[in-house]
Every structure is written in C-alpha cells, then in structure tokens.
mmCIF file of C-alpha atoms in Angstrom:
data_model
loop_
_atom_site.group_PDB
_atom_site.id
_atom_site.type_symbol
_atom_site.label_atom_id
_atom_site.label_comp_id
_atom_site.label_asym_id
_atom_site.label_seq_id
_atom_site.Cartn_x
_atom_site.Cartn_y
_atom_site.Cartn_z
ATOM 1 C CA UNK A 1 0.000 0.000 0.000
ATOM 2 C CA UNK A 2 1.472 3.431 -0.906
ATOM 3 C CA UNK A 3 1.492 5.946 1.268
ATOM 4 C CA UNK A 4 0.441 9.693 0.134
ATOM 5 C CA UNK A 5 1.766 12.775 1.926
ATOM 6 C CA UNK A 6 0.007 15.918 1.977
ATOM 7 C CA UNK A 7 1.488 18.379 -0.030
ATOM 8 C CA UNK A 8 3.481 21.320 2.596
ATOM 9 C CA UNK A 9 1.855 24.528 2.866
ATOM 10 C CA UNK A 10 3.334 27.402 1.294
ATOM 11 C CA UNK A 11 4.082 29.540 4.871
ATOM 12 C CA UNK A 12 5.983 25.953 6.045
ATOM 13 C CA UNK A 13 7.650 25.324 2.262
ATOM 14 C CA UNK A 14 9.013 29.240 3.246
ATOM 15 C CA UNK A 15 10.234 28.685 6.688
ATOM 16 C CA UNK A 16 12.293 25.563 6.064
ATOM 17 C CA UNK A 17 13.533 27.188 3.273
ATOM 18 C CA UNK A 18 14.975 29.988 5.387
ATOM 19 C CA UNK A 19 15.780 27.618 8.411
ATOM 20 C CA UNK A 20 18.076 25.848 5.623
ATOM 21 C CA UNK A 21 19.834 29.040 4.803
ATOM 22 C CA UNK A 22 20.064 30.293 8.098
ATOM 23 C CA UNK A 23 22.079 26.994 9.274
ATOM 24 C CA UNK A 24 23.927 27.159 5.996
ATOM 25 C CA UNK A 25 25.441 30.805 6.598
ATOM 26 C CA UNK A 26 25.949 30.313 9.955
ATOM 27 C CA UNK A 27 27.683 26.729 9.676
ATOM 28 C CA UNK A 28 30.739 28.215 8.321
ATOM 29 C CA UNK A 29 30.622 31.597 10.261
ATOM 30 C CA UNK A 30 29.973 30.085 13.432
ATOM 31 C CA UNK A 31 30.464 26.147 12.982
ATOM 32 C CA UNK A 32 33.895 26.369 12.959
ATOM 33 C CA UNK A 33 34.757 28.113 16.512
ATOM 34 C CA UNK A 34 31.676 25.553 17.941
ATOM 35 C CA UNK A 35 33.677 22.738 16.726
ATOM 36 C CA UNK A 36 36.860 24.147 18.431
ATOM 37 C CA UNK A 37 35.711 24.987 21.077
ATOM 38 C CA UNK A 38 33.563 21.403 21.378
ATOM 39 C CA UNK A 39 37.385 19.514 20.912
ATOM 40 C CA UNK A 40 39.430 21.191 23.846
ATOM 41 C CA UNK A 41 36.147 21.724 26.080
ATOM 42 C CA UNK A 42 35.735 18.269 26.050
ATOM 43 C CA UNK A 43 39.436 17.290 27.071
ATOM 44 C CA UNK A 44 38.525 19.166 30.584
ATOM 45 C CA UNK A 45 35.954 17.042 30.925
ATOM 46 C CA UNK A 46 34.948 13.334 31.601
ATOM 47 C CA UNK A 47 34.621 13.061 28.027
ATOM 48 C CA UNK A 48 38.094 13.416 27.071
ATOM 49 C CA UNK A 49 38.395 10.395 25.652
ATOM 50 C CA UNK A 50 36.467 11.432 22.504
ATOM 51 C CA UNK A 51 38.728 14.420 21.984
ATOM 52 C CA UNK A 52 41.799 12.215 22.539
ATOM 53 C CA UNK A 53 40.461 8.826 19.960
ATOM 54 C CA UNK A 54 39.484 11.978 17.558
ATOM 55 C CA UNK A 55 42.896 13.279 18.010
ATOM 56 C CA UNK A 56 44.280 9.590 16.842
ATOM 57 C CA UNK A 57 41.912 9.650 14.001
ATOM 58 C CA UNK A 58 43.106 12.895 12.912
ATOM 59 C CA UNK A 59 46.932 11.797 12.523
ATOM 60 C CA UNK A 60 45.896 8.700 10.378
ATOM 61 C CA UNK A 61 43.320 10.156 8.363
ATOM 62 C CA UNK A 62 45.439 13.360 7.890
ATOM 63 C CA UNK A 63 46.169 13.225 4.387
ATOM 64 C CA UNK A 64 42.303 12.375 3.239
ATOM 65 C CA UNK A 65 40.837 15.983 2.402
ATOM 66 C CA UNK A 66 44.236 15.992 -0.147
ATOM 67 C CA UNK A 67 43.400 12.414 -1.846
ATOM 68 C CA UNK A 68 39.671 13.561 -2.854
ATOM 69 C CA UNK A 69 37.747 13.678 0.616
ATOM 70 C CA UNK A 70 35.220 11.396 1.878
ATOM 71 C CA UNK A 71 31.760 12.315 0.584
ATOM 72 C CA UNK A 72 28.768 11.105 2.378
ATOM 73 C CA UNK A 73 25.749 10.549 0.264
ATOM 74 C CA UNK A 74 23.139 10.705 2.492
ATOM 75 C CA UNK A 75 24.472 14.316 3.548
ATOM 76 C CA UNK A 76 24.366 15.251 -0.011
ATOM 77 C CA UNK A 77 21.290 14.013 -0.579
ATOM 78 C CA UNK A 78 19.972 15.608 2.232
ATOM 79 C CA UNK A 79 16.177 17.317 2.201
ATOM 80 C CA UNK A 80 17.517 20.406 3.560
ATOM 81 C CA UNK A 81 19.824 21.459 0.520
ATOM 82 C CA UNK A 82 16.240 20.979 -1.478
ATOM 83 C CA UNK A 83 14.804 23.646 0.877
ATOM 84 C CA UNK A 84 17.940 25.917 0.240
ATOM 85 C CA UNK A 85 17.966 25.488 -3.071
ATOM 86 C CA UNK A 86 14.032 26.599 -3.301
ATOM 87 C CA UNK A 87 14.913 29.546 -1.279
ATOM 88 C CA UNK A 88 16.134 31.560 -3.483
ATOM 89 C CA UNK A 89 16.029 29.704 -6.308
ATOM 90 C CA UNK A 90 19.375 28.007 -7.577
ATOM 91 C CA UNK A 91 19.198 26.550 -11.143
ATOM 92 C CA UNK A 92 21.876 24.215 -12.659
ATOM 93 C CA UNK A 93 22.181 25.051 -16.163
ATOM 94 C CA UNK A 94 23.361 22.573 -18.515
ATOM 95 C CA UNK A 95 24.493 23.728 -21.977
ATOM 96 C CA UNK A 96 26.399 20.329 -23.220
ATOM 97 C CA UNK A 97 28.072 16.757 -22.239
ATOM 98 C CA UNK A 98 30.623 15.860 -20.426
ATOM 99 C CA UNK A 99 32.441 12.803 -20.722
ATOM 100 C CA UNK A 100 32.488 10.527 -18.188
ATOM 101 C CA UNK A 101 35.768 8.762 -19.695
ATOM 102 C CA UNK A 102 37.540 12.895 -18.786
ATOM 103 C CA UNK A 103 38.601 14.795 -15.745
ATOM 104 C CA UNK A 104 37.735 18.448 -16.191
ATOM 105 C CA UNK A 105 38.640 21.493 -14.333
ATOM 106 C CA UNK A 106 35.520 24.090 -13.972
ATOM 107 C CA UNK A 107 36.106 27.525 -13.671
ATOM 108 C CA UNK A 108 33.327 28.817 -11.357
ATOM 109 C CA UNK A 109 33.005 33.153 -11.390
ATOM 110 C CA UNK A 110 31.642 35.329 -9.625
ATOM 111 C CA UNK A 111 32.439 34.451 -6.349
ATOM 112 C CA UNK A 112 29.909 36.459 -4.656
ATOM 113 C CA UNK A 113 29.711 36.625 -0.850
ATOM 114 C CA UNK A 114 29.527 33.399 0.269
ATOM 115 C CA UNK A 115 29.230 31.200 -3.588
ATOM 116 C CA UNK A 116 25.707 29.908 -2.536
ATOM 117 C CA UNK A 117 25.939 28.525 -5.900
ATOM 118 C CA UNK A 118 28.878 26.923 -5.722
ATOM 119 C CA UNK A 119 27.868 25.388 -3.320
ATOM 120 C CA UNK A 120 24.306 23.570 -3.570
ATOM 121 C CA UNK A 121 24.784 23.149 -7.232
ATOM 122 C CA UNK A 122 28.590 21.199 -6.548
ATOM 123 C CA UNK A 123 28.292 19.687 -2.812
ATOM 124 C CA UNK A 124 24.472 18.980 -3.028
ATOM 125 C CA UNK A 125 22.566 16.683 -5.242
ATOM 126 C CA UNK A 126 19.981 19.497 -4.673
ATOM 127 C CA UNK A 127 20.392 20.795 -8.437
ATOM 128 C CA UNK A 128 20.527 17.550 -10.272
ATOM 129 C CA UNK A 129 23.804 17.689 -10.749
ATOM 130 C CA UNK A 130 24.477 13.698 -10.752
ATOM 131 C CA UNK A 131 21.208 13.444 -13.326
ATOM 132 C CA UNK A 132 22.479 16.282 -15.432
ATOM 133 C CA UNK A 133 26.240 14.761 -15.951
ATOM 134 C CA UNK A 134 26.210 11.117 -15.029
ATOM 135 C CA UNK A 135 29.287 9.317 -14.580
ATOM 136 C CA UNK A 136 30.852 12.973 -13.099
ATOM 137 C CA UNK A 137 31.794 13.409 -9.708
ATOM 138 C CA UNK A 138 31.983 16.645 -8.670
ATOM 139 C CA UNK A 139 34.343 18.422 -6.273
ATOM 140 C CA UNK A 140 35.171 21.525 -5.121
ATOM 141 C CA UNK A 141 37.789 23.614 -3.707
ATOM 142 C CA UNK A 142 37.816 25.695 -0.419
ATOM 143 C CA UNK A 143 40.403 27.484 2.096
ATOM 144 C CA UNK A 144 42.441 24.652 3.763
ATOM 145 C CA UNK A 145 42.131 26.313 6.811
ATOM 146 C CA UNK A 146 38.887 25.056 7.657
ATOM 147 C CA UNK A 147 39.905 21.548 6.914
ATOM 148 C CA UNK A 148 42.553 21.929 10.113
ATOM 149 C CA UNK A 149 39.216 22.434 12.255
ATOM 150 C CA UNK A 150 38.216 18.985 13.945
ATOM 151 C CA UNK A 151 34.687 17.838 13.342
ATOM 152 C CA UNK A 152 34.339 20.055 10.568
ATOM 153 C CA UNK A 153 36.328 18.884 8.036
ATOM 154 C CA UNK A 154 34.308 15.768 8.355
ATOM 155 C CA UNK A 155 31.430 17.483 7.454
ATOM 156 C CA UNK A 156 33.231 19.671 4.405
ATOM 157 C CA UNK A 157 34.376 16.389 2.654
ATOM 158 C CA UNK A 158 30.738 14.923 2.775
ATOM 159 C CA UNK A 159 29.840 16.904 0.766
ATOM 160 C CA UNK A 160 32.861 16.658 -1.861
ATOM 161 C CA UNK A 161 34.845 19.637 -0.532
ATOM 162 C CA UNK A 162 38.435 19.450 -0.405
ATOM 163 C CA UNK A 163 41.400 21.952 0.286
ATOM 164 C CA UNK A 164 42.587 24.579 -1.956
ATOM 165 C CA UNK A 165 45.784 23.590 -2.655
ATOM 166 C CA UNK A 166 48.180 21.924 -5.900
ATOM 167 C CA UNK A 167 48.670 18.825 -4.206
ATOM 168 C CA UNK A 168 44.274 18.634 -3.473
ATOM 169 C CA UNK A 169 43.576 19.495 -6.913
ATOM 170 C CA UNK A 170 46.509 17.338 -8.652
ATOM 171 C CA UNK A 171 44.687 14.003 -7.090
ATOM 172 C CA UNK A 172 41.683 14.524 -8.616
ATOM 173 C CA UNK A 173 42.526 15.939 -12.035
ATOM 174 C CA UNK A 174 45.334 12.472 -12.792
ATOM 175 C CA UNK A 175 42.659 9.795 -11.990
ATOM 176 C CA UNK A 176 43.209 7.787 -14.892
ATOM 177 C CA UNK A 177 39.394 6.421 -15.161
ATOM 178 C CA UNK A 178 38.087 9.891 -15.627
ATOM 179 C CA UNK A 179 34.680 11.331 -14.493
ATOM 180 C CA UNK A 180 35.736 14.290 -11.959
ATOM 181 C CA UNK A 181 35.067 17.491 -12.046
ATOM 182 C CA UNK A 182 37.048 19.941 -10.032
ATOM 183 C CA UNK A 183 35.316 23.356 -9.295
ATOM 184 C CA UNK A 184 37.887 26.485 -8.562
ATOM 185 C CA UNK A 185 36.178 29.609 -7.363
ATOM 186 C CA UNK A 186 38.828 31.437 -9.529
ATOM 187 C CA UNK A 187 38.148 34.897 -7.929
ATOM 188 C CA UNK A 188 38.719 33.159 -4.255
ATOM 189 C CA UNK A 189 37.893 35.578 -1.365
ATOM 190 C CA UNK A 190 39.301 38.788 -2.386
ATOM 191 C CA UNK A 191 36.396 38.564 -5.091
ATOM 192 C CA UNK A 192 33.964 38.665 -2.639
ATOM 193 C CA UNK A 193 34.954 42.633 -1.910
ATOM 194 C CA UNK A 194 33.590 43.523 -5.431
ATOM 195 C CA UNK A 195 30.550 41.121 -4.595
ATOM 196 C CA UNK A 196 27.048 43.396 -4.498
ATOM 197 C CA UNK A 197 23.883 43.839 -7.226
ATOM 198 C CA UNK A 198 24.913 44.739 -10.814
ATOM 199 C CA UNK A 199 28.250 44.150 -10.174
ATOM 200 C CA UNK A 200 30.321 41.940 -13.223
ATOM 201 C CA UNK A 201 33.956 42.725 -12.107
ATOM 202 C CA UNK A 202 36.389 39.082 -12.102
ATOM 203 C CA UNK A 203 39.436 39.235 -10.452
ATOM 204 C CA UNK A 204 41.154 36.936 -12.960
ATOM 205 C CA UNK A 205 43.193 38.900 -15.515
ATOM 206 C CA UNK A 206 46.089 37.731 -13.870
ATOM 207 C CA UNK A 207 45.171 34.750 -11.527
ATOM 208 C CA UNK A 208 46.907 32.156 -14.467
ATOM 209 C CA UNK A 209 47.227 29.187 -12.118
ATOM 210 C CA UNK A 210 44.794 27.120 -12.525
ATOM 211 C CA UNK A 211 45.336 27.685 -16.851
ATOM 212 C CA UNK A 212 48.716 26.118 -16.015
ATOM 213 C CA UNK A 213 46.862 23.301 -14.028
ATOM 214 C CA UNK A 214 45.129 22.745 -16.707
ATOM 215 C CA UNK A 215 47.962 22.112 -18.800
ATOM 216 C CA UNK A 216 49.866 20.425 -16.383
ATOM 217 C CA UNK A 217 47.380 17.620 -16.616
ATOM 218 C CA UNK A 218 45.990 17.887 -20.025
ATOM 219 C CA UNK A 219 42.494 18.941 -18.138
ATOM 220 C CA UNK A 220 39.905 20.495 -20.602
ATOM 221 C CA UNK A 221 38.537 23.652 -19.167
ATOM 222 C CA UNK A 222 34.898 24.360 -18.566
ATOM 223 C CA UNK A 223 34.012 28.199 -17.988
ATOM 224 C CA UNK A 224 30.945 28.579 -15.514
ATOM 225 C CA UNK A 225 29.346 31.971 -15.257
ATOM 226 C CA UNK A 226 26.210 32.030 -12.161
ATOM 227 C CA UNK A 227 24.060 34.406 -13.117
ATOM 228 C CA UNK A 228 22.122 36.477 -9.663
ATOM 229 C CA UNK A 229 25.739 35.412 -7.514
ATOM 230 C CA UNK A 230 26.198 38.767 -7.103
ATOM 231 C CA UNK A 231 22.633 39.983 -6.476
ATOM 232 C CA UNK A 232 22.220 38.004 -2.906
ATOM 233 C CA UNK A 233 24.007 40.976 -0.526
ATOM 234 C CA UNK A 234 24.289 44.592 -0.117
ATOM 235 C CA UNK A 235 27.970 45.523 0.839
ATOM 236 C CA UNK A 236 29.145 48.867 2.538
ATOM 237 C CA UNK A 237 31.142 51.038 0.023
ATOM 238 C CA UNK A 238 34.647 50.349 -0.414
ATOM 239 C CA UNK A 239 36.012 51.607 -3.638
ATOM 240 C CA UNK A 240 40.156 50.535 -4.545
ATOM 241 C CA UNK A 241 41.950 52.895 -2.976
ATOM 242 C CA UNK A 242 39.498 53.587 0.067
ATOM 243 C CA UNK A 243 40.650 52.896 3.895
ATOM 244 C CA UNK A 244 38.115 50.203 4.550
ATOM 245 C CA UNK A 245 39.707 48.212 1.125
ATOM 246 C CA UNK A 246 43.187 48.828 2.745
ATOM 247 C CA UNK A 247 41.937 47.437 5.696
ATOM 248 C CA UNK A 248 40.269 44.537 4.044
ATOM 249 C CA UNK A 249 43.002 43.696 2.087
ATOM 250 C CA UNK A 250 45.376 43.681 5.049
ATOM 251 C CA UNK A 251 43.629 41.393 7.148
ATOM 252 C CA UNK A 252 42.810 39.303 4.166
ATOM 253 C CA UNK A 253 46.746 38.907 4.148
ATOM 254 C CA UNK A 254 47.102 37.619 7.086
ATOM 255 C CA UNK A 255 43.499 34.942 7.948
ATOM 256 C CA UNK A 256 43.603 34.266 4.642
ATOM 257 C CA UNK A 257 39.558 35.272 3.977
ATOM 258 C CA UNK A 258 38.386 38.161 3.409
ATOM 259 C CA UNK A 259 35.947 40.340 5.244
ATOM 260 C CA UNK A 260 33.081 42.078 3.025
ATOM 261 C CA UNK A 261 30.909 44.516 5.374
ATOM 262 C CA UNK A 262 27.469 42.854 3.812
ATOM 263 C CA UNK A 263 24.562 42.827 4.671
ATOM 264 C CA UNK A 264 20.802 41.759 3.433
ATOM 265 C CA UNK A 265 17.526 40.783 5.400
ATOM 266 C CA UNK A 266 16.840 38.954 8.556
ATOM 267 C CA UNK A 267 14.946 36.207 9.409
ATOM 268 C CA UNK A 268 11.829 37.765 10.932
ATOM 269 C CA UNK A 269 12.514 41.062 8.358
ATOM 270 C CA UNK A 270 13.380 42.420 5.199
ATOM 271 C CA UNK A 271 15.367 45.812 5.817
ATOM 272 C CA UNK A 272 18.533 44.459 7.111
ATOM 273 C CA UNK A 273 20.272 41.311 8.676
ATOM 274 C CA UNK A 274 22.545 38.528 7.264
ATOM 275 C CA UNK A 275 20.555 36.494 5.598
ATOM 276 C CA UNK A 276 20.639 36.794 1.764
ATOM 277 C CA UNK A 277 17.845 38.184 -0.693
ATOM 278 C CA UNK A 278 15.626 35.647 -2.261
ATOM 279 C CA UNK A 279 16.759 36.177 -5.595
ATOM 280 C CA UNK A 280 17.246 33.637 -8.200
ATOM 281 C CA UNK A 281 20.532 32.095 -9.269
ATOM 282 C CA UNK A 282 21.633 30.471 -12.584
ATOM 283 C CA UNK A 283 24.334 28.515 -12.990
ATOM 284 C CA UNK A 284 25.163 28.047 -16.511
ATOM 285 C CA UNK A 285 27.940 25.463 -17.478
ATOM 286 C CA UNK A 286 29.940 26.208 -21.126
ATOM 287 C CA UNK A 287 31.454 24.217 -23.054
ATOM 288 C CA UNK A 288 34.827 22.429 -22.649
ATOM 289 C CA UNK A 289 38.464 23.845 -24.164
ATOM 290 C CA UNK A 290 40.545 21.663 -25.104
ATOM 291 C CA UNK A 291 43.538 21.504 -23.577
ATOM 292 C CA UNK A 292 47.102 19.977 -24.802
ATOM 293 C CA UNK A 293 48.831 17.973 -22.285
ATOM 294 C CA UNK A 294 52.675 19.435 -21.461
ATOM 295 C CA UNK A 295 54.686 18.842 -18.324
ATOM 296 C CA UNK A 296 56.514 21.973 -17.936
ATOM 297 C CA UNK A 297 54.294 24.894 -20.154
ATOM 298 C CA UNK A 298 55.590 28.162 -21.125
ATOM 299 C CA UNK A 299 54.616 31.231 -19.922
ATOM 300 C CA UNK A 300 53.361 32.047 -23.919
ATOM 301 C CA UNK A 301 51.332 28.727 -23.839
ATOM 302 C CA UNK A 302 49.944 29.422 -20.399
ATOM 303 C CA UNK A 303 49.105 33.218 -21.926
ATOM 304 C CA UNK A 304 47.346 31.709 -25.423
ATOM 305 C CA UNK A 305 45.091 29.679 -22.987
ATOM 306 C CA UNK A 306 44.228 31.777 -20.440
ATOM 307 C CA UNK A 307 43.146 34.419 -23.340
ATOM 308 C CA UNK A 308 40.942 31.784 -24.713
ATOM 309 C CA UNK A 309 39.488 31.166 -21.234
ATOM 310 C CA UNK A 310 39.026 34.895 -20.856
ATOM 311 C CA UNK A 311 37.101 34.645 -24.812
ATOM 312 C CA UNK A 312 34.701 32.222 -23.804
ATOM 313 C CA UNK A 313 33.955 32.890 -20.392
ATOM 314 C CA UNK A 314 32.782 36.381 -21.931
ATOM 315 C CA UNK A 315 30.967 34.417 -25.255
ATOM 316 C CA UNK A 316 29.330 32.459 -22.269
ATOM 317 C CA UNK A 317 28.062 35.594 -20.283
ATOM 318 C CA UNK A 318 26.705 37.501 -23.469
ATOM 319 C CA UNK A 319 24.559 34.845 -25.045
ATOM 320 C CA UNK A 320 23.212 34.331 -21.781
ATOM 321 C CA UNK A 321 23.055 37.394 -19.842
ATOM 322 C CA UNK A 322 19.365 38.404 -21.781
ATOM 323 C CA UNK A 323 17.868 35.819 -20.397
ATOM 324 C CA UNK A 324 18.298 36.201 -16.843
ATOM 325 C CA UNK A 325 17.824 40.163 -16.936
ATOM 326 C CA UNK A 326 21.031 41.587 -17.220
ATOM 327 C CA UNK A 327 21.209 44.284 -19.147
ATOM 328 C CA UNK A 328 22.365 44.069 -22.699
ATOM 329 C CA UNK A 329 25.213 47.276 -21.968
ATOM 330 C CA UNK A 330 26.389 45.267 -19.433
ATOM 331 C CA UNK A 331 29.920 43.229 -20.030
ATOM 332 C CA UNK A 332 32.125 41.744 -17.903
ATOM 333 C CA UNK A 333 35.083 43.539 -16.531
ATOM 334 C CA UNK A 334 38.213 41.281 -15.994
ATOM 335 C CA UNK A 335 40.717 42.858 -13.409
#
C-alpha cells in the first residue's frame, strides 16, 4: 500500500527554506569556533576520551581531504539542501556533455559573498547535478584552513569539498578512469569585496594558475558563469583605494579570507540582517576547451590559454546574460 503525503503549505515550504539558509550561513561563520571549542572543552571534561580517539583519528586520516575527501551521500542528498535550493532559487544550467571517460577542471566566477551557488549546485545533489552529468563526480575547492578544524572537516568532505591547494587538486585531475570534475572559485575571497547587485567585475586577468593546471594535466577547461551570484548581498562602500579596502586587504593577508561589510535581510525582516535576498541564481555550465597535455608549459602557452578562457567565459556571459535580466550594456570587466 502506498502511502500519500500531503502536499506542505506554502508559509511551512518558506520557513524551512529559510531555516536551511540560516544553518547554511551560519555553519561556516559560526560552525567552525563551535567545533573548536567542542574539541578542547571536552578534554577538561569526563569526556576526554572522545577528543583524545578523535585526536588519533586525525593523525591517520590526515592526508584524506588531499586524496579527494570522503563524501557522504546521504548528507548530499539531504532534504535540507532541497529547501535551500528553493529559497532563493538556484538553477543548474546545462548547456552540453561531459564525458564521463575525462577529468575536467571548472572555472566557477563570480564568487559572490559566500558562492551559494557553488555550493548547492557542486556539494548537493539538490540541483541535479548527478542526473544532469552522469558518470561525473563533482568536487570543489575551499580554504584549507577550515579543513585543520576537527569535526568540521568531516562534514566539508561529505559533501565533496576538499582543500585549496596543488597537491588537493593534482589528485583529482590524474585519476586515470576519468569522471571528476574539479570546481575552482577562480576569484577566491578577495572577489567577494567587489561582490554586491549589478556588479560583473572578475578578479582573474592575472590569476593564471589554474590555466597552467590545466595544462599540467591535459584537463579540458569548462568556464561557468552564475548568473544572480552577485545579487544576494548589499555591501558597505569600499572603492580601490578607500581605507576600509586597505583594511580589508590587510587582514585578508594575514586569515587568509576576506571580510566584506554585507549585509541583506533577517529572518523575521526584510530591511537588514545577514541572511541573503531571495533572488534567483543560474548557474550556466559552457562548453569544454581543449587543452594539450605538457609537463613543464611556457609562460606564452599558459598566456594563449588563459586568453581563450578569458574569450569564452565572456561568449558564455553575453549569449546568456538576456535571459536572466542583465542588461544588454552590461559586459564583464576582468581585473
């Protein structure tokens, strides 16, 4: 006998969709110094022996966010990426195959505040992603400093996170069977600064390293424009050249992330708060480049390809950009 749900009402749909954001923004805001503080509170306690058999476990299982992470698929599969996704909402956009037989390395822009959709469309199955590209598993990259967080970096590789570093992204891109995807946020975090509503500036006219990844493995590359990134946050005004991007910068230098003043609606009202705008996002995957294979590329062959990224990341953003409301005087501005 099959049983029938009743269908959710539209005030409930609406607050689990903002109960799944607000866990989501806070998770990595405020997840991280929990877990911390969790690990060494519980060494003063009669529970130390958790901290002290999850200290073991660290040292042997050290090296796992570098060799591809651990993903959990009943954490990726999870109903409350479904409700996050609805929130605003995100859209994967598919615009050709992938072969499963290939690794590829996906170039994901803009970052936006906090790549929302970067993240449901890449560490959730909320967005299809697994029906749109079968045979492909996705990962993508993120700060290694949380991954030095106990507890936490458990939960980061679930969902098919792993560090931002050569050696991460080298273990995924040389599998010899093929079928991963590796996502770089290209921009990273000092992006995020030029993050806010009608905003199309890339930090990536010089940021060549992940061309000469690429290369390095003989890795097509897949230019991914999301369209409504930008359009989740206000941000306080902080032009180049301003004290409060000096500042920025500076501490940027030395946590490693950077600090946007941003700011949106709360969770009981629209004027102001952290929680973003429900505004939709579409992710829009291009087509592959083809990419020639050489061990040690030249600076000219790492410039040729990186100016044909640049070409069709902006072919990819003007054949689209009508369609989700952008304005057709509006371009993107590489810096």
């Amino acid at each position: 006998m099959k049983v029938e749900f009743a269908p959710l009402s539209l005030p409930l749909r609406r607050r689990l969709q903002t109960a799944s954001v607000v866990q989501w923004v806070f998770s990595f805001l405020a997840l991280g110094l929990c877990c911390a503080a969790l690990f060494i509170y519980l060494f003063f306690t009669r529970f130390w022996l958790i901290s002290a058999l999850y200290t073991a476990w660290w040292l042997i299982d050290r090296e796992t966010p570098q060799k591809g992470g651990r993903r959990i698929h009943i954490i990726r599969n999870s109903v409350v990426w479904r409700h996050m996704r609805d929130y605003f909402p995100i859209k994967l956009v598919k615009t050709t195959e992938l072969d499963p037989r290939k690794n590829y390395l996906l170039g994901f822009h803009p970052h936006g505040v906090l790549a929302a959709g970067a993240f449901v469309n890449f560490c959730t199955e909320a967005s299809g992603f697994s029906t749109l590209f079968p045979g492909i598993t996705p990962h993508l990259m993120m700060l290694s400093l949380w991954f030095r967080i106990p507890f936490l970096r458990d939960y980061l590789m679930s969902g098919g996170l792993v560090p931002s570093d050569k050696e991460s992204a080298s273990h995924v891109l040389r599998r010899p069977e093929g079928g991963n995807l590796l996502t770089i946020i290209v921009g990273g975090a000092q992006e995020a600064l030029d993050a806010r509503p009608g905003s199309f500036i890339l930090l990536l006219r010089k940021r060549r390293g992940f061309v000469r990844l690429a290369i390095e493995h003989g890795t097509p590359l897949v230019p991914v424009f999301s369209f409504g990134e930008n359009e989740l946050y206000e941000q306080v005004s902080n032009p180049r050249g301003s004290w409060l991007r000096w500042l920025q910068y500076q501490l940027q230098q030395i946590m490693g992330v950077s600090l946007p003043l941003f700011h949106a609606r709360g969770i009981f009202q629209y004027s102001f708060g952290l929680l973003p705008y429900r505004r939709p996002i579409y992710t829009v995957v291009g087509k592959p480049i083809p990419v020639q294979r050489k061990h040690n590329p030249s600076e000219e062959e790492v410039d040729q390809l990186h100016q044909k990224y640049l070409e069709e990341l902006s072919k990819l953003f003007e054949e689209h950009k009508v369609k989700y409301n952008i304005p057709e005087d509006k371009h993107l501005e590489f810096i």
